[in-house]
Every structure is written in structure tokens, then in C-alpha cells.
Short mmCIF file of N, CA and C in Angstrom, two decimals:
data_model
loop_
_atom_site.label_atom_id
_atom_site.label_comp_id
_atom_site.label_asym_id
_atom_site.label_seq_id
_atom_site.Cartn_x
_atom_site.Cartn_y
_atom_site.Cartn_z
N UNK A 1 53.27 95.02 9.49
CA UNK A 1 52.15 95.24 9.88
C UNK A 1 51.82 93.95 10.71
N UNK A 2 51.05 93.84 11.87
CA UNK A 2 50.54 92.74 12.48
C UNK A 2 49.07 92.66 12.13
N UNK A 3 48.66 91.39 11.63
CA UNK A 3 47.01 91.33 11.54
C UNK A 3 46.71 89.97 12.05
N UNK A 4 45.37 89.61 12.13
CA UNK A 4 44.87 88.55 12.54
C UNK A 4 44.75 87.52 11.30
N UNK A 5 45.22 86.29 11.48
CA UNK A 5 45.24 85.43 10.12
C UNK A 5 43.84 85.11 9.77
N UNK A 6 43.91 84.48 8.80
CA UNK A 6 42.66 83.98 7.95
C UNK A 6 42.67 82.54 7.47
N UNK A 7 41.73 82.07 6.98
CA UNK A 7 41.93 80.84 6.20
C UNK A 7 42.70 80.71 5.14
N UNK A 8 43.12 81.73 4.54
CA UNK A 8 43.90 82.01 3.28
C UNK A 8 45.34 81.61 3.76
N UNK A 9 45.66 81.95 5.45
CA UNK A 9 46.97 81.80 5.78
C UNK A 9 47.29 80.48 6.42
N UNK A 10 46.57 79.62 6.16
CA UNK A 10 46.56 78.40 7.19
C UNK A 10 48.04 77.55 6.57
N UNK A 11 48.21 77.48 5.30
CA UNK A 11 49.29 76.84 4.86
C UNK A 11 50.67 77.29 5.37
N UNK A 12 50.56 78.74 5.51
CA UNK A 12 51.66 79.51 5.98
C UNK A 12 51.76 79.14 7.46
N UNK A 13 50.55 79.11 8.16
CA UNK A 13 50.80 78.89 9.45
C UNK A 13 51.27 77.78 10.08
N UNK A 14 50.96 76.77 9.27
CA UNK A 14 51.41 75.22 9.26
C UNK A 14 53.03 75.16 9.18
N UNK A 15 53.50 76.05 8.21
CA UNK A 15 54.92 76.19 7.78
C UNK A 15 55.65 76.77 9.02
N UNK A 16 55.21 77.76 9.45
CA UNK A 16 55.59 78.55 10.70
C UNK A 16 55.51 77.65 11.92
N UNK A 17 54.49 76.75 12.15
CA UNK A 17 54.33 75.77 13.25
C UNK A 17 55.60 74.78 13.25
N UNK A 18 55.67 74.60 11.89
CA UNK A 18 56.78 73.28 11.88
C UNK A 18 58.11 73.87 12.14
N UNK A 19 58.26 74.95 11.57
CA UNK A 19 59.58 75.57 11.86
C UNK A 19 59.94 75.95 13.26
N UNK A 20 58.60 76.21 14.15
CA UNK A 20 58.75 76.35 15.43
C UNK A 20 59.18 74.97 16.11
N UNK A 21 58.61 73.91 15.80
CA UNK A 21 58.74 72.82 16.24
C UNK A 21 60.15 72.23 16.14
N UNK A 22 60.78 72.42 15.12
CA UNK A 22 62.22 72.15 14.62
C UNK A 22 63.18 72.75 15.41
N UNK A 23 62.81 74.03 15.80
CA UNK A 23 63.77 75.03 16.54
C UNK A 23 63.56 75.08 18.00
N UNK A 24 62.44 74.48 18.46
CA UNK A 24 61.85 74.47 19.72
C UNK A 24 62.58 73.70 20.69
N UNK A 25 62.71 73.95 22.06
CA UNK A 25 63.27 73.32 22.92
C UNK A 25 62.17 72.54 23.60
N UNK A 26 60.96 72.55 23.22
CA UNK A 26 59.80 71.99 23.74
C UNK A 26 59.77 70.49 23.20
N UNK A 27 59.78 69.46 24.08
CA UNK A 27 59.99 68.17 23.62
C UNK A 27 58.39 67.75 23.07
N UNK A 28 57.52 68.11 23.37
CA UNK A 28 56.09 68.02 22.77
C UNK A 28 55.96 68.39 21.28
N UNK A 29 56.73 69.45 20.92
CA UNK A 29 56.82 70.04 19.60
C UNK A 29 57.51 69.45 18.70
N UNK A 30 58.53 68.45 19.01
CA UNK A 30 59.56 67.86 18.05
C UNK A 30 58.53 66.82 17.06
N UNK A 31 59.51 66.75 15.99
CA UNK A 31 59.15 65.63 15.02
C UNK A 31 57.90 65.92 14.25
N UNK A 32 57.71 66.94 13.58
CA UNK A 32 56.37 67.42 13.00
C UNK A 32 56.09 66.17 11.90
N UNK A 33 56.98 65.47 11.70
CA UNK A 33 56.68 64.32 10.69
C UNK A 33 55.56 63.43 11.22
N UNK A 34 55.63 63.38 12.44
CA UNK A 34 54.43 62.26 13.22
C UNK A 34 53.45 63.18 13.42
N UNK A 35 53.32 64.17 13.17
CA UNK A 35 52.12 65.27 13.41
C UNK A 35 50.89 64.64 12.44
N UNK A 36 49.65 65.07 12.99
CA UNK A 36 48.47 64.77 12.24
C UNK A 36 48.18 65.90 11.74
N UNK A 37 48.07 66.11 10.24
CA UNK A 37 47.81 67.49 9.54
C UNK A 37 46.30 67.82 9.73
N UNK A 38 45.44 66.67 9.84
CA UNK A 38 43.98 66.91 10.08
C UNK A 38 43.74 67.59 11.25
N UNK A 39 44.41 66.94 12.64
CA UNK A 39 44.35 67.48 13.60
C UNK A 39 44.85 68.80 13.79
N UNK A 40 45.97 69.45 13.43
CA UNK A 40 46.49 70.58 13.28
C UNK A 40 45.47 71.75 12.52
N UNK A 41 45.16 71.13 11.52
CA UNK A 41 43.96 71.86 10.62
C UNK A 41 42.99 72.14 11.47
N UNK A 42 42.26 71.24 12.11
CA UNK A 42 41.06 71.40 12.84
C UNK A 42 41.31 72.46 13.96
N UNK A 43 42.45 72.30 14.66
CA UNK A 43 42.67 73.36 15.81
C UNK A 43 42.88 74.82 15.29
N UNK A 44 43.76 74.71 14.00
CA UNK A 44 43.86 76.19 13.51
C UNK A 44 42.49 76.67 13.11
N UNK A 45 41.63 76.00 12.37
CA UNK A 45 40.15 76.27 12.10
C UNK A 45 39.73 76.85 13.21
N UNK A 46 39.32 75.99 14.18
CA UNK A 46 38.53 76.48 15.51
C UNK A 46 39.28 77.53 16.09
N UNK A 47 40.55 77.95 16.09
CA UNK A 47 40.95 79.22 16.84
C UNK A 47 40.66 80.07 15.77
N UNK A 48 40.75 80.15 14.56
CA UNK A 48 40.53 81.19 13.53
C UNK A 48 38.91 81.69 13.72
N UNK A 49 38.04 80.37 13.82
CA UNK A 49 36.59 80.57 13.91
C UNK A 49 36.10 81.28 15.05
N UNK A 50 36.99 81.47 16.09
CA UNK A 50 36.56 82.33 17.14
C UNK A 50 37.00 81.74 18.63
N UNK A 51 37.72 80.58 18.64
CA UNK A 51 38.30 80.10 19.86
C UNK A 51 39.65 80.57 20.34
N UNK A 52 39.89 81.76 19.88
CA UNK A 52 41.09 82.53 20.02
C UNK A 52 41.56 83.25 18.63
N UNK A 53 42.90 83.36 18.47
CA UNK A 53 43.22 84.19 17.42
C UNK A 53 44.38 83.88 16.92
N UNK A 54 44.93 84.06 15.74
CA UNK A 54 46.31 83.94 15.14
C UNK A 54 46.90 85.13 14.78
N UNK A 55 47.70 85.55 15.27
CA UNK A 55 48.42 87.02 14.74
C UNK A 55 49.57 86.52 13.78
N UNK A 56 49.83 87.21 12.79
CA UNK A 56 50.57 87.11 11.58
C UNK A 56 51.16 88.37 11.27
N UNK A 57 52.38 88.34 10.84
CA UNK A 57 52.91 89.58 10.27
C UNK A 57 52.67 89.55 8.64
N UNK A 58 52.64 90.73 7.95
CA UNK A 58 52.47 90.78 6.57
C UNK A 58 53.61 90.13 5.98
N UNK A 59 54.48 89.85 6.06
CA UNK A 59 55.89 89.11 5.59
C UNK A 59 55.67 87.68 5.70
N UNK A 60 54.57 87.04 6.73
CA UNK A 60 54.38 85.99 6.97
C UNK A 60 55.82 85.40 7.55
N UNK A 61 56.53 85.92 8.47
CA UNK A 61 57.65 85.47 9.15
C UNK A 61 57.61 85.13 10.72
N UNK A 62 56.47 85.61 11.33
CA UNK A 62 56.19 85.44 12.62
C UNK A 62 54.55 85.06 12.96
N UNK A 63 54.40 84.42 14.02
CA UNK A 63 52.86 84.12 14.51
C UNK A 63 53.03 84.08 15.93
N UNK A 64 51.79 84.52 16.38
CA UNK A 64 51.41 84.21 17.70
C UNK A 64 50.05 83.71 17.87
N UNK A 65 49.86 82.44 18.32
CA UNK A 65 48.61 81.93 18.34
C UNK A 65 47.97 81.77 19.91
N UNK A 66 46.95 82.51 19.78
CA UNK A 66 46.24 82.58 21.38
C UNK A 66 45.06 81.82 21.29
N UNK A 67 44.67 81.01 22.48
CA UNK A 67 43.58 80.16 22.65
C UNK A 67 42.75 80.52 23.74
N UNK A 68 41.29 80.63 23.64
CA UNK A 68 40.35 80.86 24.81
C UNK A 68 39.89 79.52 25.08
N UNK A 69 39.98 79.44 26.44
CA UNK A 69 39.51 78.40 27.03
C UNK A 69 38.66 78.71 28.50
N UNK A 70 37.66 77.90 28.93
CA UNK A 70 37.09 78.23 30.24
C UNK A 70 38.00 77.76 31.30
N UNK A 71 37.86 78.51 32.33
CA UNK A 71 38.68 78.11 33.68
C UNK A 71 38.14 76.87 34.15
N UNK A 72 39.03 75.98 34.55
CA UNK A 72 38.66 74.52 35.08
C UNK A 72 37.50 74.58 36.09
N UNK A 73 37.83 75.58 36.92
CA UNK A 73 36.49 75.49 38.15
C UNK A 73 35.71 76.58 38.12
N UNK A 74 35.62 77.31 36.83
CA UNK A 74 34.43 78.36 36.75
C UNK A 74 34.07 78.29 35.26
N UNK A 75 33.11 77.71 34.84
CA UNK A 75 32.81 77.74 33.39
C UNK A 75 32.42 79.22 32.74
N UNK A 76 32.00 80.02 33.73
CA UNK A 76 31.91 81.43 33.18
C UNK A 76 33.04 82.45 33.23
N UNK A 77 34.06 81.76 33.48
CA UNK A 77 35.49 82.45 33.40
C UNK A 77 36.36 82.09 32.19
N UNK A 78 36.67 82.85 31.45
CA UNK A 78 37.15 82.56 30.03
C UNK A 78 38.80 83.10 30.21
N UNK A 79 39.78 82.25 30.08
CA UNK A 79 41.17 82.58 29.96
C UNK A 79 41.86 82.68 28.46
N UNK A 80 42.52 83.75 28.26
CA UNK A 80 43.12 83.72 26.89
C UNK A 80 44.43 83.13 27.18
N UNK A 81 45.03 82.39 26.31
CA UNK A 81 46.32 81.94 26.67
C UNK A 81 47.04 81.88 25.37
N UNK A 82 48.30 82.69 25.51
CA UNK A 82 49.32 82.44 24.28
C UNK A 82 49.83 81.08 24.09
N UNK A 83 49.71 80.41 23.31
CA UNK A 83 50.11 78.93 23.25
C UNK A 83 51.41 78.75 22.42
N UNK A 84 51.66 79.72 21.53
CA UNK A 84 52.75 79.61 20.78
C UNK A 84 53.21 81.12 20.17
N UNK A 85 54.60 81.38 20.28
CA UNK A 85 54.91 82.46 19.70
C UNK A 85 56.36 82.18 19.04
N UNK A 86 56.52 82.55 17.66
CA UNK A 86 57.57 82.37 16.86
C UNK A 86 57.75 83.33 15.86
N UNK A 87 58.96 83.56 15.50
CA UNK A 87 59.32 84.60 14.48
C UNK A 87 60.69 84.68 14.26
N UNK A 88 61.15 85.23 12.98
CA UNK A 88 62.38 85.08 12.50
C UNK A 88 63.17 86.10 13.06
N UNK A 89 62.74 87.17 13.71
CA UNK A 89 63.61 88.16 14.29
C UNK A 89 62.86 88.94 15.31
N UNK A 90 63.66 89.50 16.20
CA UNK A 90 63.05 89.94 17.42
C UNK A 90 62.04 91.37 17.43
N UNK A 91 62.30 91.92 16.23
CA UNK A 91 61.43 92.93 16.00
C UNK A 91 59.97 92.51 15.81
N UNK A 92 59.78 91.34 14.87
CA UNK A 92 58.48 90.94 14.70
C UNK A 92 58.14 90.41 15.84
N UNK A 93 58.75 89.57 16.79
CA UNK A 93 58.30 89.12 17.81
C UNK A 93 57.81 90.31 18.90
N UNK A 94 58.35 91.28 19.01
CA UNK A 94 57.98 92.18 19.75
C UNK A 94 56.83 92.76 19.32
N UNK A 95 56.44 93.09 18.05
CA UNK A 95 55.29 93.63 17.52
C UNK A 95 54.11 92.55 17.87
N UNK A 96 54.45 91.33 17.52
CA UNK A 96 53.36 90.31 17.92
C UNK A 96 52.97 90.25 19.43
N UNK A 97 53.91 90.50 20.14
CA UNK A 97 53.60 90.58 21.70
C UNK A 97 52.73 91.99 22.01
N UNK A 98 53.17 92.95 21.33
CA UNK A 98 52.38 94.16 21.73
C UNK A 98 51.03 94.25 21.20
N UNK A 99 50.71 93.57 19.95
CA UNK A 99 49.52 93.20 19.57
C UNK A 99 48.52 92.40 20.30
N UNK A 100 49.22 91.33 20.84
CA UNK A 100 48.45 90.26 21.50
C UNK A 100 47.99 91.11 22.75
N UNK A 101 48.95 91.90 23.49
CA UNK A 101 48.46 92.83 24.69
C UNK A 101 47.48 93.79 24.27
N UNK A 102 47.50 94.23 23.29
CA UNK A 102 46.49 95.27 22.87
C UNK A 102 44.93 94.60 22.72
N UNK A 103 45.04 93.37 22.08
CA UNK A 103 43.80 92.73 21.76
C UNK A 103 43.38 91.97 23.28
N UNK A 104 44.15 91.69 23.93
CA UNK A 104 43.83 91.13 25.34
C UNK A 104 43.33 92.07 26.16
N UNK A 105 43.88 93.30 26.12
CA UNK A 105 43.13 94.36 27.12
C UNK A 105 41.77 94.78 26.46
N UNK A 106 41.55 94.77 25.33
CA UNK A 106 40.18 95.12 24.72
C UNK A 106 39.37 94.00 25.14
N UNK A 107 39.55 92.76 25.04
CA UNK A 107 38.74 91.64 25.43
C UNK A 107 38.60 91.91 27.04
N UNK A 108 39.59 91.99 27.62
CA UNK A 108 39.18 92.35 29.25
C UNK A 108 38.40 93.42 29.59
N UNK A 109 38.54 94.50 28.95
CA UNK A 109 37.69 95.76 28.86
C UNK A 109 36.25 95.20 28.70
N UNK A 110 35.86 94.62 27.62
CA UNK A 110 34.75 94.11 27.16
C UNK A 110 34.22 92.93 28.00
N UNK A 111 34.85 92.63 28.90
CA UNK A 111 34.68 91.30 29.78
C UNK A 111 34.19 90.19 28.95
N UNK A 112 35.06 90.07 27.72
CA UNK A 112 35.11 88.71 27.03
C UNK A 112 35.70 87.74 27.42
N UNK A 113 36.68 88.25 28.11
CA UNK A 113 37.73 87.29 28.84
C UNK A 113 37.87 87.84 30.29
N UNK A 114 38.46 86.84 31.29
CA UNK A 114 38.75 87.31 32.66
C UNK A 114 40.37 87.38 32.93
N UNK A 115 41.05 86.74 32.11
CA UNK A 115 42.54 86.72 32.27
C UNK A 115 43.18 86.51 30.95
N UNK A 116 44.30 87.21 30.73
CA UNK A 116 45.14 86.92 29.60
C UNK A 116 46.39 86.61 29.89
N UNK A 117 47.09 85.39 29.61
CA UNK A 117 48.51 85.13 29.95
C UNK A 117 49.41 84.76 28.96
N UNK A 118 50.53 84.78 29.07
CA UNK A 118 51.83 84.47 28.19
C UNK A 118 52.76 83.63 28.85
N UNK A 119 53.20 82.64 28.20
CA UNK A 119 54.35 81.83 28.86
C UNK A 119 55.52 82.05 28.12
N UNK A 120 56.72 81.53 28.71
CA UNK A 120 57.95 81.32 28.09
C UNK A 120 58.95 80.45 28.67
N UNK A 121 59.92 79.86 27.88
CA UNK A 121 60.93 78.83 28.63
C UNK A 121 62.00 79.67 29.34
N UNK A 122 62.13 80.92 28.97
CA UNK A 122 63.19 81.67 29.83
C UNK A 122 62.42 82.93 30.40
N UNK A 123 63.36 83.69 31.22
CA UNK A 123 62.79 84.76 31.76
C UNK A 123 62.76 85.87 30.68
N UNK A 124 61.86 86.25 29.86
CA UNK A 124 61.95 87.14 28.86
C UNK A 124 61.65 88.53 29.30
N UNK A 125 61.54 88.70 30.57
CA UNK A 125 61.36 90.20 30.99
C UNK A 125 60.09 90.87 30.44
N UNK A 126 59.19 89.92 30.39
CA UNK A 126 57.81 90.80 30.14
C UNK A 126 57.17 91.78 30.65
N UNK A 127 58.18 92.27 32.12
CA UNK A 127 57.48 93.40 32.64
C UNK A 127 57.54 94.65 31.98
N UNK A 128 58.54 94.56 30.87
CA UNK A 128 58.55 95.80 29.98
C UNK A 128 57.36 96.12 29.17
N UNK A 129 56.54 94.92 29.01
CA UNK A 129 55.35 95.33 28.44
C UNK A 129 54.09 95.43 29.40
N UNK A 130 54.31 95.72 30.59
CA UNK A 130 53.47 95.79 31.72
C UNK A 130 52.71 94.51 31.94
N UNK A 131 53.19 93.20 31.97
CA UNK A 131 52.80 92.24 32.47
C UNK A 131 53.48 91.92 33.96
N UNK A 132 52.78 91.01 34.47
CA UNK A 132 53.43 90.47 36.08
C UNK A 132 53.46 89.11 35.88
N UNK A 133 54.59 88.47 36.56
CA UNK A 133 54.77 87.04 36.66
C UNK A 133 53.82 86.60 37.85
N UNK A 134 53.24 85.35 37.26
CA UNK A 134 52.18 84.79 38.27
C UNK A 134 52.33 83.48 38.58
N UNK A 135 53.47 82.76 37.93
CA UNK A 135 53.66 81.27 38.16
C UNK A 135 54.83 80.94 37.52
N UNK A 136 55.24 79.60 37.88
CA UNK A 136 56.30 78.86 36.96
C UNK A 136 55.48 77.61 36.67
N UNK A 137 56.08 76.89 35.78
CA UNK A 137 55.74 75.68 35.24
C UNK A 137 56.87 74.70 35.59
N UNK A 138 56.37 73.55 35.88
CA UNK A 138 57.73 72.65 36.21
C UNK A 138 57.19 71.21 35.46
N UNK A 139 58.07 70.63 34.73
CA UNK A 139 57.99 69.43 34.09
C UNK A 139 58.57 68.28 34.71
N UNK A 140 57.70 67.14 34.68
CA UNK A 140 58.08 66.02 35.22
C UNK A 140 58.78 65.12 34.20
N UNK A 141 60.05 64.79 34.34
CA UNK A 141 60.98 63.98 33.48
C UNK A 141 60.81 62.50 33.94
#
């Protein structure tokens, strides 16, 4: 079962984030030894307190972190962005995605957000979940 994480899950969330960093192709995520635990704890606390949400499965083998922020050019427009998705198996990842979509649709319906997005490094065919591709991101090396 997928649920929203709370303050009692913070240590496991940090473990999963570290595991993601070690396995990730994202150069910004590597080397968790250099991370600031205080910084990570503050971000997680802010997200759990309402600046987004963290989904975790009951077995604590996967997480999805979503962050709410104001649109750059419109302070009344709030975007929900998935910023990290990690799990040990595809079944858990699919359940995390489905729960994220369910929560995002509810927030859109209640007009608490104006847009919800997910990103990926590969084309994961999110169309099967009813999403549409809106942009590509390019990194400067």
C-alpha cells in the first residue's frame, strides 16, 4: 500500500534518497557523503509540513517526492513537481506514480494547484497513465 510519509519516516526517506543518489545517472545527486544532513532534513520537513508530499510504500522500498512551488511569472499559480521517484521494483514504482496522479488530480480539482508534472531521464511512456509530454530538458556540459 502507498501512503504519505510522515516525520517518523524521515530516516528511511534519507536512506532511500541516498540509494537513489548512488544508483542515479543524475550528476547532481552523486556522492551523498558530501551532502548536508541538515539541509536534507529541512527540505524533507518542509515538504511533509505542506510544501508538497512524499509517498512511500508500506515496506519502505520506494518513494516519490513532490514539491509545490509558485510559478516564476505568476505568484498565484502553484505547480506540483515530482522531483524524485525511486523504488526497488517496477510494481512499487507504478503504484507510486498512480498515487501521485490521484493526489495531483484531486489538488487540481480543488484548485490548490494549477499544474502537476513528472520528469524522467528516459522516455518512460507516461502516456499510459494519461499524461502528455510537454517539454524536454537539456543540460549544459
